[in-house]
PDB file of C-alpha atoms in Angstrom:
ATOM      1  CA  UNK A   1      13.518  -7.251   7.903  1.00 80.00           C
ATOM      2  CA  UNK A   2      14.765  -8.575   4.593  1.00 87.00           C
ATOM      3  CA  UNK A   3      13.687  -7.148   1.259  1.00 85.00           C
ATOM      4  CA  UNK A   4      14.008  -9.268  -1.865  1.00 81.00           C
ATOM      5  CA  UNK A   5      16.679  -7.915  -4.147  1.00 68.00           C
ATOM      6  CA  UNK A   6      15.808  -6.303  -7.427  1.00 73.00           C
ATOM      7  CA  UNK A   7      17.623  -5.165 -10.535  1.00 79.00           C
ATOM      8  CA  UNK A   8      16.588  -1.527 -10.190  1.00 82.00           C
ATOM      9  CA  UNK A   9      19.048   0.803  -8.509  1.00 88.00           C
ATOM     10  CA  UNK A  10      17.884   3.801  -6.556  1.00 91.00           C
ATOM     11  CA  UNK A  11      18.007   7.120  -8.434  1.00 93.00           C
ATOM     12  CA  UNK A  12      18.253  10.191  -6.162  1.00 96.00           C
ATOM     13  CA  UNK A  13      17.572  12.534  -9.093  1.00 96.00           C
ATOM     14  CA  UNK A  14      14.278  10.748  -9.841  1.00 95.00           C
ATOM     15  CA  UNK A  15      13.226  11.004  -6.209  1.00 97.00           C
ATOM     16  CA  UNK A  16      14.070  14.728  -6.137  1.00 97.00           C
ATOM     17  CA  UNK A  17      12.092  15.184  -9.355  1.00 96.00           C
ATOM     18  CA  UNK A  18       9.091  13.345  -7.846  1.00 96.00           C
ATOM     19  CA  UNK A  19       9.177  15.532  -4.714  1.00 97.00           C
ATOM     20  CA  UNK A  20       9.485  18.706  -6.796  1.00 97.00           C
ATOM     21  CA  UNK A  21       6.589  17.739  -9.080  1.00 95.00           C
ATOM     22  CA  UNK A  22       4.336  17.190  -6.056  1.00 94.00           C
ATOM     23  CA  UNK A  23       5.766  20.130  -4.086  1.00 94.00           C
ATOM     24  CA  UNK A  24       6.530  17.905  -1.107  1.00 94.00           C
ATOM     25  CA  UNK A  25       9.405  16.746   1.040  1.00 95.00           C
ATOM     26  CA  UNK A  26       9.212  13.095   2.011  1.00 97.00           C
ATOM     27  CA  UNK A  27      10.213  12.045   5.538  1.00 97.00           C
ATOM     28  CA  UNK A  28      13.928  11.279   5.904  1.00 97.00           C
ATOM     29  CA  UNK A  29      13.222   7.802   7.278  1.00 96.00           C
ATOM     30  CA  UNK A  30      11.228   6.913   4.165  1.00 97.00           C
ATOM     31  CA  UNK A  31      13.907   8.336   1.845  1.00 97.00           C
ATOM     32  CA  UNK A  32      16.552   6.362   3.726  1.00 96.00           C
ATOM     33  CA  UNK A  33      14.459   3.201   3.209  1.00 95.00           C
ATOM     34  CA  UNK A  34      14.202   3.933  -0.525  1.00 95.00           C
ATOM     35  CA  UNK A  35      17.959   4.504  -0.775  1.00 94.00           C
ATOM     36  CA  UNK A  36      18.631   1.199   0.961  1.00 92.00           C
ATOM     37  CA  UNK A  37      16.006  -1.070  -0.643  1.00 92.00           C
ATOM     38  CA  UNK A  38      14.286   0.964  -3.381  1.00 90.00           C
ATOM     39  CA  UNK A  39      11.668  -1.713  -4.098  1.00 87.00           C
ATOM     40  CA  UNK A  40      10.864  -5.276  -3.185  1.00 87.00           C
ATOM     41  CA  UNK A  41       8.969  -7.829  -1.168  1.00 89.00           C
ATOM     42  CA  UNK A  42       9.576  -7.796   2.587  1.00 92.00           C
ATOM     43  CA  UNK A  43      10.032 -10.803   4.819  1.00 91.00           C
ATOM     44  CA  UNK A  44       8.504 -10.838   7.382  1.00 92.00           C
ATOM     45  CA  UNK A  45       5.466  -9.064   5.948  1.00 94.00           C
ATOM     46  CA  UNK A  46       2.528  -9.185   8.409  1.00 95.00           C
ATOM     47  CA  UNK A  47       1.077  -6.186  10.252  1.00 95.00           C
ATOM     48  CA  UNK A  48      -1.618  -6.739  12.834  1.00 94.00           C
ATOM     49  CA  UNK A  49      -4.214  -3.989  12.994  1.00 93.00           C
ATOM     50  CA  UNK A  50      -6.507  -2.776  15.718  1.00 88.00           C
ATOM     51  CA  UNK A  51      -9.511  -2.788  13.427  1.00 84.00           C
ATOM     52  CA  UNK A  52     -12.798  -4.638  13.670  1.00 79.00           C
ATOM     53  CA  UNK A  53     -13.028  -5.489   9.969  1.00 82.00           C
ATOM     54  CA  UNK A  54      -9.404  -6.025   8.947  1.00 87.00           C
ATOM     55  CA  UNK A  55      -7.349  -7.861  11.597  1.00 90.00           C
ATOM     56  CA  UNK A  56      -4.049  -7.991   9.727  1.00 93.00           C
ATOM     57  CA  UNK A  57      -2.465  -7.272   6.377  1.00 95.00           C
ATOM     58  CA  UNK A  58       0.300  -8.889   4.368  1.00 95.00           C
ATOM     59  CA  UNK A  59       2.630  -6.553   2.465  1.00 96.00           C
ATOM     60  CA  UNK A  60       3.426  -7.862  -1.002  1.00 94.00           C
ATOM     61  CA  UNK A  61       5.560  -5.050  -2.442  1.00 92.00           C
ATOM     62  CA  UNK A  62       7.124  -1.731  -1.583  1.00 95.00           C
ATOM     63  CA  UNK A  63       7.154   0.844  -4.363  1.00 95.00           C
ATOM     64  CA  UNK A  64      10.444   2.425  -5.378  1.00 94.00           C
ATOM     65  CA  UNK A  65      12.000   4.947  -7.691  1.00 94.00           C
ATOM     66  CA  UNK A  66      12.586   4.340 -11.384  1.00 87.00           C
ATOM     67  CA  UNK A  67      11.303   0.761 -11.426  1.00 83.00           C
ATOM     68  CA  UNK A  68       9.066  -1.369 -13.555  1.00 85.00           C
ATOM     69  CA  UNK A  69       5.701   0.399 -13.616  1.00 86.00           C
ATOM     70  CA  UNK A  70       3.975  -2.099 -11.349  1.00 88.00           C
ATOM     71  CA  UNK A  71       6.272  -1.099  -8.468  1.00 91.00           C
ATOM     72  CA  UNK A  72       7.245   2.433  -9.457  1.00 94.00           C
ATOM     73  CA  UNK A  73       6.332   5.093  -6.885  1.00 95.00           C
ATOM     74  CA  UNK A  74       5.544   7.800  -9.434  1.00 95.00           C
ATOM     75  CA  UNK A  75       3.536   5.465 -11.679  1.00 95.00           C
ATOM     76  CA  UNK A  76       1.511   4.156  -8.734  1.00 95.00           C
ATOM     77  CA  UNK A  77       0.892   7.695  -7.504  1.00 97.00           C
ATOM     78  CA  UNK A  78      -0.530   8.588 -10.939  1.00 95.00           C
ATOM     79  CA  UNK A  79      -2.839   5.543 -10.818  1.00 94.00           C
ATOM     80  CA  UNK A  80      -4.132   6.188  -7.304  1.00 93.00           C
ATOM     81  CA  UNK A  81      -4.043   9.985  -6.891  1.00 93.00           C
ATOM     82  CA  UNK A  82      -7.731  10.377  -7.792  1.00 90.00           C
ATOM     83  CA  UNK A  83      -8.753   7.404  -5.653  1.00 89.00           C
ATOM     84  CA  UNK A  84      -6.873   7.834  -2.381  1.00 91.00           C
ATOM     85  CA  UNK A  85      -7.382  10.883  -0.131  1.00 91.00           C
ATOM     86  CA  UNK A  86      -5.529  14.081  -1.031  1.00 91.00           C
ATOM     87  CA  UNK A  87      -2.095  14.634   0.452  1.00 94.00           C
ATOM     88  CA  UNK A  88      -1.287  10.896   0.483  1.00 96.00           C
ATOM     89  CA  UNK A  89       0.977   8.802  -1.675  1.00 97.00           C
ATOM     90  CA  UNK A  90       0.881   5.037  -2.155  1.00 97.00           C
ATOM     91  CA  UNK A  91       4.087   3.411  -0.846  1.00 98.00           C
ATOM     92  CA  UNK A  92       3.229  -0.279  -0.721  1.00 97.00           C
ATOM     93  CA  UNK A  93       0.753  -2.895  -1.918  1.00 96.00           C
ATOM     94  CA  UNK A  94      -0.847  -5.490   0.320  1.00 95.00           C
ATOM     95  CA  UNK A  95      -2.573  -8.759  -0.545  1.00 92.00           C
ATOM     96  CA  UNK A  96      -6.033  -8.236  -1.877  1.00 89.00           C
ATOM     97  CA  UNK A  97      -5.238  -5.084  -3.830  1.00 88.00           C
ATOM     98  CA  UNK A  98      -5.231  -2.593  -0.967  1.00 93.00           C
ATOM     99  CA  UNK A  99      -2.567   0.110  -0.668  1.00 96.00           C
ATOM    100  CA  UNK A 100      -0.432   1.440   2.171  1.00 98.00           C
ATOM    101  CA  UNK A 101      -0.365   5.257   2.063  1.00 98.00           C
ATOM    102  CA  UNK A 102       1.971   7.846   3.522  1.00 98.00           C
ATOM    103  CA  UNK A 103       0.295  11.054   4.683  1.00 96.00           C
ATOM    104  CA  UNK A 104       2.252  13.987   3.305  1.00 95.00           C
ATOM    105  CA  UNK A 105       1.165  16.440   6.040  1.00 93.00           C
ATOM    106  CA  UNK A 106       1.348  14.310   9.168  1.00 95.00           C
ATOM    107  CA  UNK A 107       3.494  11.365   7.897  1.00 96.00           C
ATOM    108  CA  UNK A 108       0.920   8.890   9.247  1.00 97.00           C
ATOM    109  CA  UNK A 109       0.913   5.486   7.605  1.00 98.00           C
ATOM    110  CA  UNK A 110      -2.550   4.220   6.716  1.00 97.00           C
ATOM    111  CA  UNK A 111      -4.223   1.427   4.816  1.00 96.00           C
ATOM    112  CA  UNK A 112      -6.452   2.392   1.900  1.00 94.00           C
ATOM    113  CA  UNK A 113      -9.052  -0.308   1.564  1.00 89.00           C
ATOM    114  CA  UNK A 114     -10.209  -0.406  -2.056  1.00 85.00           C
ATOM    115  CA  UNK A 115     -13.503  -1.912  -0.904  1.00 79.00           C
ATOM    116  CA  UNK A 116     -14.443   1.554   0.379  1.00 75.00           C
ATOM    117  CA  UNK A 117     -14.696   2.717  -3.190  1.00 68.00           C
ATOM    118  CA  UNK A 118     -18.258   2.678  -4.253  1.00 58.00           C
ATOM    119  CA  UNK A 119     -19.640   1.970  -7.684  1.00 46.00           C
ATOM    120  CA  UNK A 120     -21.351   5.369  -7.629  1.00 52.00           C
ATOM    121  CA  UNK A 121     -18.440   7.775  -8.031  1.00 57.00           C
ATOM    122  CA  UNK A 122     -20.512  10.671  -6.668  1.00 57.00           C
ATOM    123  CA  UNK A 123     -20.574   9.097  -3.219  1.00 54.00           C
ATOM    124  CA  UNK A 124     -17.322   9.227  -1.249  1.00 55.00           C
ATOM    125  CA  UNK A 125     -16.806   7.100   1.852  1.00 54.00           C
ATOM    126  CA  UNK A 126     -16.371   8.969   5.138  1.00 57.00           C
ATOM    127  CA  UNK A 127     -13.277   7.111   6.341  1.00 60.00           C
ATOM    128  CA  UNK A 128     -11.405   5.533   3.438  1.00 80.00           C
ATOM    129  CA  UNK A 129      -8.175   5.137   5.429  1.00 91.00           C
ATOM    130  CA  UNK A 130      -7.410   2.801   8.307  1.00 93.00           C
ATOM    131  CA  UNK A 131      -4.721   4.173  10.608  1.00 94.00           C
ATOM    132  CA  UNK A 132      -1.660   1.918  11.007  1.00 96.00           C
ATOM    133  CA  UNK A 133       1.107   4.003  12.599  1.00 96.00           C
ATOM    134  CA  UNK A 134       2.178   7.580  13.291  1.00 96.00           C
ATOM    135  CA  UNK A 135       5.323   7.477  11.150  1.00 97.00           C
ATOM    136  CA  UNK A 136       7.341   5.322   8.781  1.00 97.00           C
ATOM    137  CA  UNK A 137       9.796   4.123  11.466  1.00 96.00           C
ATOM    138  CA  UNK A 138       7.000   2.829  13.690  1.00 97.00           C
ATOM    139  CA  UNK A 139       5.351   1.232  10.646  1.00 97.00           C
ATOM    140  CA  UNK A 140       8.530  -0.713   9.808  1.00 95.00           C
ATOM    141  CA  UNK A 141       8.857  -1.822  13.447  1.00 95.00           C
ATOM    142  CA  UNK A 142       5.315  -3.146  13.317  1.00 95.00           C
ATOM    143  CA  UNK A 143       6.057  -5.629  10.504  1.00 95.00           C
ATOM    144  CA  UNK A 144       6.237  -9.144  11.942  1.00 94.00           C
ATOM    145  CA  UNK A 145       6.291 -12.725  10.677  1.00 92.00           C
ATOM    146  CA  UNK A 146       3.046 -14.671  10.605  1.00 80.00           C
ATOM    147  CA  UNK A 147       2.671 -16.488  13.898  1.00 72.00           C
ATOM    148  CA  UNK A 148       2.814 -20.232  13.471  1.00 56.00           C
ATOM    149  CA  UNK A 149       0.021 -20.668  15.966  1.00 49.00           C
ATOM    150  CA  UNK A 150      -2.004 -17.768  14.596  1.00 53.00           C
ATOM    151  CA  UNK A 151      -5.680 -18.408  15.242  1.00 56.00           C
ATOM    152  CA  UNK A 152      -7.392 -17.945  11.885  1.00 53.00           C
ATOM    153  CA  UNK A 153     -10.891 -18.536  13.276  1.00 54.00           C
ATOM    154  CA  UNK A 154     -11.581 -14.804  13.366  1.00 55.00           C
ATOM    155  CA  UNK A 155     -10.771 -14.582   9.652  1.00 51.00           C
ATOM    156  CA  UNK A 156     -13.971 -15.501   7.876  1.00 56.00           C
ATOM    157  CA  UNK A 157     -15.188 -14.558   4.432  1.00 61.00           C
ATOM    158  CA  UNK A 158     -18.364 -12.556   4.851  1.00 61.00           C
ATOM    159  CA  UNK A 159     -19.160 -12.024   1.206  1.00 66.00           C
ATOM    160  CA  UNK A 160     -17.581 -12.114  -2.198  1.00 71.00           C
ATOM    161  CA  UNK A 161     -18.206 -10.233  -5.416  1.00 73.00           C
ATOM    162  CA  UNK A 162     -17.163 -11.472  -8.839  1.00 76.00           C
ATOM    163  CA  UNK A 163     -17.087  -9.176 -11.840  1.00 75.00           C
ATOM    164  CA  UNK A 164     -19.847 -10.471 -14.162  1.00 79.00           C
ATOM    165  CA  UNK A 165     -17.677  -9.940 -17.257  1.00 78.00           C
ATOM    166  CA  UNK A 166     -14.903 -11.987 -15.690  1.00 76.00           C
ATOM    167  CA  UNK A 167     -17.351 -14.705 -14.755  1.00 78.00           C
ATOM    168  CA  UNK A 168     -18.618 -14.810 -18.360  1.00 80.00           C
ATOM    169  CA  UNK A 169     -15.034 -15.146 -19.592  1.00 77.00           C
ATOM    170  CA  UNK A 170     -14.484 -18.094 -17.249  1.00 78.00           C
ATOM    171  CA  UNK A 171     -17.678 -19.757 -18.404  1.00 82.00           C
ATOM    172  CA  UNK A 172     -16.744 -19.241 -22.074  1.00 80.00           C
ATOM    173  CA  UNK A 173     -13.410 -20.994 -21.528  1.00 69.00           C
ATOM    174  CA  UNK A 174     -15.146 -24.187 -20.388  1.00 64.00           C
TER     175      UNK A 174
END
């Protein structure tokens, strides 16, 4: 797997600080990945899932240490910590705004589908995570290129929601 290069160098002190603040120890395989790549876009970037609703995902970015906020591990954790299940950290973004999470207790890698968030904040979904792999190494092995002959017939849009405010903005620009 290739990861696009970036201008941000890995900072071990920042990673140690992040672990200490959360009171966790990240898996060695994930820390090794951060030391090697820190942040970036992978190629290949497709992971096929054994899920009825989401057949595959496309990774757009891995988060790293001491980066621009959009790809900074600590910054992304602060954004998502109230939204993703406890004892998970966001480690990657996928197309469509979903997040790949690392379980801090079991080191499972899961997909957090933001569509499971409900407008009523008092109602929490039962299963907000979709299991991907049992550890970071297996997750990385699972990343493949998009198949040239990939049958996209199973990928159909079932519904779409557009923010009414955004739609008004679009109509005002006309």
